[in-house]
Amino acid sequence: MNILYDESSRTFHLYNDEISYIMIILPNGQMGQLYFGKKLHPGRDYSHLLEMIPRSMASYVFEGERTLSLEHVRQEYGVYGSSDYRFPAVEILQKNGSRISDFQYQSHRIQAGKPALPGLPATYTESDSEAMTLILTLLDPVTGVQLELLYTLFAQGGIIARSASFSNRGNEPLHLLKAMSLCLDLPDCSYDWIQFSGAWSRERHPRMHRLEEGIQSVGSMRGHSSHEHNPFLILKRPSADEFQGEAMGFSLIYSGNFLAQAEVDTHGTTRVLLGIHPEWFDWKLEPGESFQTPEAVMVYTSQGLNRLSQTFHRLYRTRLARGFWRDRERPVLINNWEATYFDFTEEKLLTLAKTAASAGIELFVLDDGWFGKRLSDRAGLGDWRANRDRLPNGISGLAEKIEALGMKLGLWFEPEMVNKDSSLYREHPDWILSVPGRNQSHGRYQHVLDFSRKEVVDAIFQMMSDILKDGKVSYVKWDMNRSITECWSAALPADRQGEVFHRYILGVYSLYERLNQAFPHVLFESCASGGGRFDPGLLYYAPQGWVSDDTDAIERLKIQYGTSYCYPVSCMGAHVSAIPNHQVGRNTPLNTRANVACFGTSGYELDLNRLSPEELEEIRAQVDFMKKWRKLLQFGTFYRLSSPFEGNTASWMTVNDSRTQAIVGWYRILNTPNPPYTRLRLTGLDPNRLYRVREDDRFLGEFYGDELMNAGLITSDSGSGEALEGRKASCDFESRIYVLE
Ligand code: DGJ
């Protein structure tokens, strides 16, 4: 890994064993982009990659000649209005009404390691040898705005983390209307665009189309990263697939409004932009003030989508997630939500906990309804004190009883929200986001607290720490169940209202940070009506997140498969729930529900006391399996093998670092009568190792890695209800787990 600057060609070359990233100082002093891709020879002059062909209708920078048209060169951080007509990375409204800026190279610094981004989640290093950072300092001479572009090159993997920081060094206040985290101009447009989209209960389904001339974008203006679109984008070569070919991933470490966009111009170049959504963004910069954008991570690979995902997984698992739980195997939990909803008493909870403990479950999570007057979703949010009618001995009393059963207690909070029917709202009606004189829209009968205000965050921190401080609660599920409307803060002047969405998220981060610091051993799980804020920003504070409110195993196949393109298995909360499933009414076999949930931070979410002794026995065995193999399941190298979006079967696998153990999950949606022979070609194994393969308790034989990867693992069965020897008759929604040692 190194970062080179060559004074004669005025080029920068960032490279490690996998990638090169090359930039040039353009003739007008702005920064130009030359190359991002597979590693090129260091020490060479690549300035010829800057092509400046005169074109009709172009506008040119220099009087009297036709060379530099910003529209026709690739830029590092594009500006609009001075010969570039593409969507820009930055827009600054100045006192005279102009929005043009001209950021010229001043100097640069190259340093070991990676600086932290104050108040923002970001990737980090544990030693200076893990990464190098280039900081380019640019200046707009007219406004005096200094722009620092940060590029951190990691030693391992094709990863560059980027962000931008603005300081107003002039004499006039300015308005930053657009400040993207990443702008990348690519020399061609021969890519498939993959976005991860959906809605509540069907989050992060991959959607792919060929890049076309014009704009393609996804984003969120809901105040959270959203169920609808994830702040993650892949561009892959049309010929690339899971196992080979070029691909780039772009991920924003942010939980608020975002925009991910690609613009293909009519000369076939592509501009990728990723950052805070500019709609409704207006950050006032007084002289002397600064603004730091969130971080965006870009990954390049020439080895297919699995490799791309594995690079993100490793980075986000080990250098974005933090704290005590980062590398620890996660407890198998039971959550009472789908077992009881709001209808519970302490006695009922303890009956459930007792059965869970007997099944080997380690953590009992008490979900919504334990506080204030929260008997339904119409009241109580904001009053984070135990409801003594339901829990006569409070949270500590309940925790002691749970601990006596050999389990730990976890607790649900929705810190950012308030019901109007609550003491908090009655005391502080002005603490919600709302516009004076206008209607206050609600979502799920609740309103959004103004987390841009420190006193609001302080009050919630106080109530939460009062519950957490006796150390009885070892896990917190942090929920968030509505999008923001009427985004206006009573604490800010008119010309700063465009800051509220971002300040809100900074408030969320600050509360998370304070809780992380105060309660370092508490395991946090993020949630937003399931996967409404499943983003890298929250992964920095909560090492796991509730993937979706849809707990149906077959729906989960798609959701977890799509989620895995960016996010590691160790952060995917996945539970076994009841049948008929509460979201889709589907009846799936108990083993399939567990076989999907075990590829995640697994748990249960059903009334165990309604199950038969045989089913409980099966759950005991599942919990044993999850505990025995969770290190491999949660922290192994994950591969997607076949997609539930493309056929009737889905499969994935995980392999340990020494390639001595692997677990394969195979899932068939509908049964097929009299099916053909089938084989599953595995991957990531050691070709020269002999693996003992078991399917449940059935020993299938010993096979070399080369056979399993090239000839494949035989998965045939007779279908049509005819059982093969030693195996149950096949059925719809069938699945198998293969363990290789
Ligand atoms: C939405 C979450 O996703 C559910 O798991 C549950 O916690 C409910 N909220 C509780 O209101």
mmCIF file of C-alpha atoms and ligand atoms in Angstrom, residues 200 335 337 342 367-368 374 412 414 444 477 479 481 527-531 546 548-549 605, ligand 1:
data_model
loop_
_atom_site.group_PDB
_atom_site.id
_atom_site.type_symbol
_atom_site.label_atom_id
_atom_site.label_comp_id
_atom_site.label_asym_id
_atom_site.label_seq_id
_atom_site.Cartn_x
_atom_site.Cartn_y
_atom_site.Cartn_z
ATOM 1 C CA TRP A 200 -41.720 -2.534 4.838
ATOM 2 C CA ASN A 335 -38.235 -11.915 21.827
ATOM 3 C CA TRP A 337 -43.208 -9.449 20.398
ATOM 4 C CA PHE A 342 -48.965 -5.808 23.928
ATOM 5 C CA ASP A 367 -40.210 -5.835 23.467
ATOM 6 C CA ASP A 368 -42.677 -2.949 23.259
ATOM 7 C CA ARG A 374 -48.163 1.584 26.838
ATOM 8 C CA TRP A 412 -36.920 -2.539 23.788
ATOM 9 C CA GLU A 414 -37.974 3.687 20.869
ATOM 10 C CA ARG A 444 -48.486 4.882 14.207
ATOM 11 C CA LYS A 477 -33.323 -3.115 20.931
ATOM 12 C CA ASP A 479 -36.584 0.790 17.441
ATOM 13 C CA ASN A 481 -41.251 3.253 13.730
ATOM 14 C CA CYS A 527 -34.398 -1.621 14.306
ATOM 15 C CA ALA A 528 -36.756 0.656 12.399
ATOM 16 C CA SER A 529 -40.052 -1.189 11.846
ATOM 17 C CA GLY A 530 -37.715 -3.970 10.824
ATOM 18 C CA GLY A 531 -35.239 -2.823 8.206
ATOM 19 C CA TRP A 546 -33.320 -6.355 12.933
ATOM 20 C CA SER A 548 -37.047 -7.009 8.647
ATOM 21 C CA ASP A 549 -40.385 -7.300 10.411
ATOM 22 C CA GLU A 605 -40.038 -14.911 18.352
HETATM 23 C C1 DGJ B 1 -41.408 -2.724 15.119
HETATM 24 C C2 DGJ B 1 -40.328 -3.747 15.281
HETATM 25 O O1 DGJ B 1 -39.713 -4.011 14.083
HETATM 26 C C3 DGJ B 1 -40.926 -5.001 15.906
HETATM 27 O O2 DGJ B 1 -39.967 -6.006 15.969
HETATM 28 C C4 DGJ B 1 -41.439 -4.638 17.256
HETATM 29 O O3 DGJ B 1 -40.378 -4.267 18.083
HETATM 30 C C5 DGJ B 1 -42.465 -3.517 17.155
HETATM 31 N N1 DGJ B 1 -41.951 -2.401 16.408
HETATM 32 C C6 DGJ B 1 -42.881 -3.051 18.513
HETATM 33 O O4 DGJ B 1 -43.680 -1.952 18.451
#
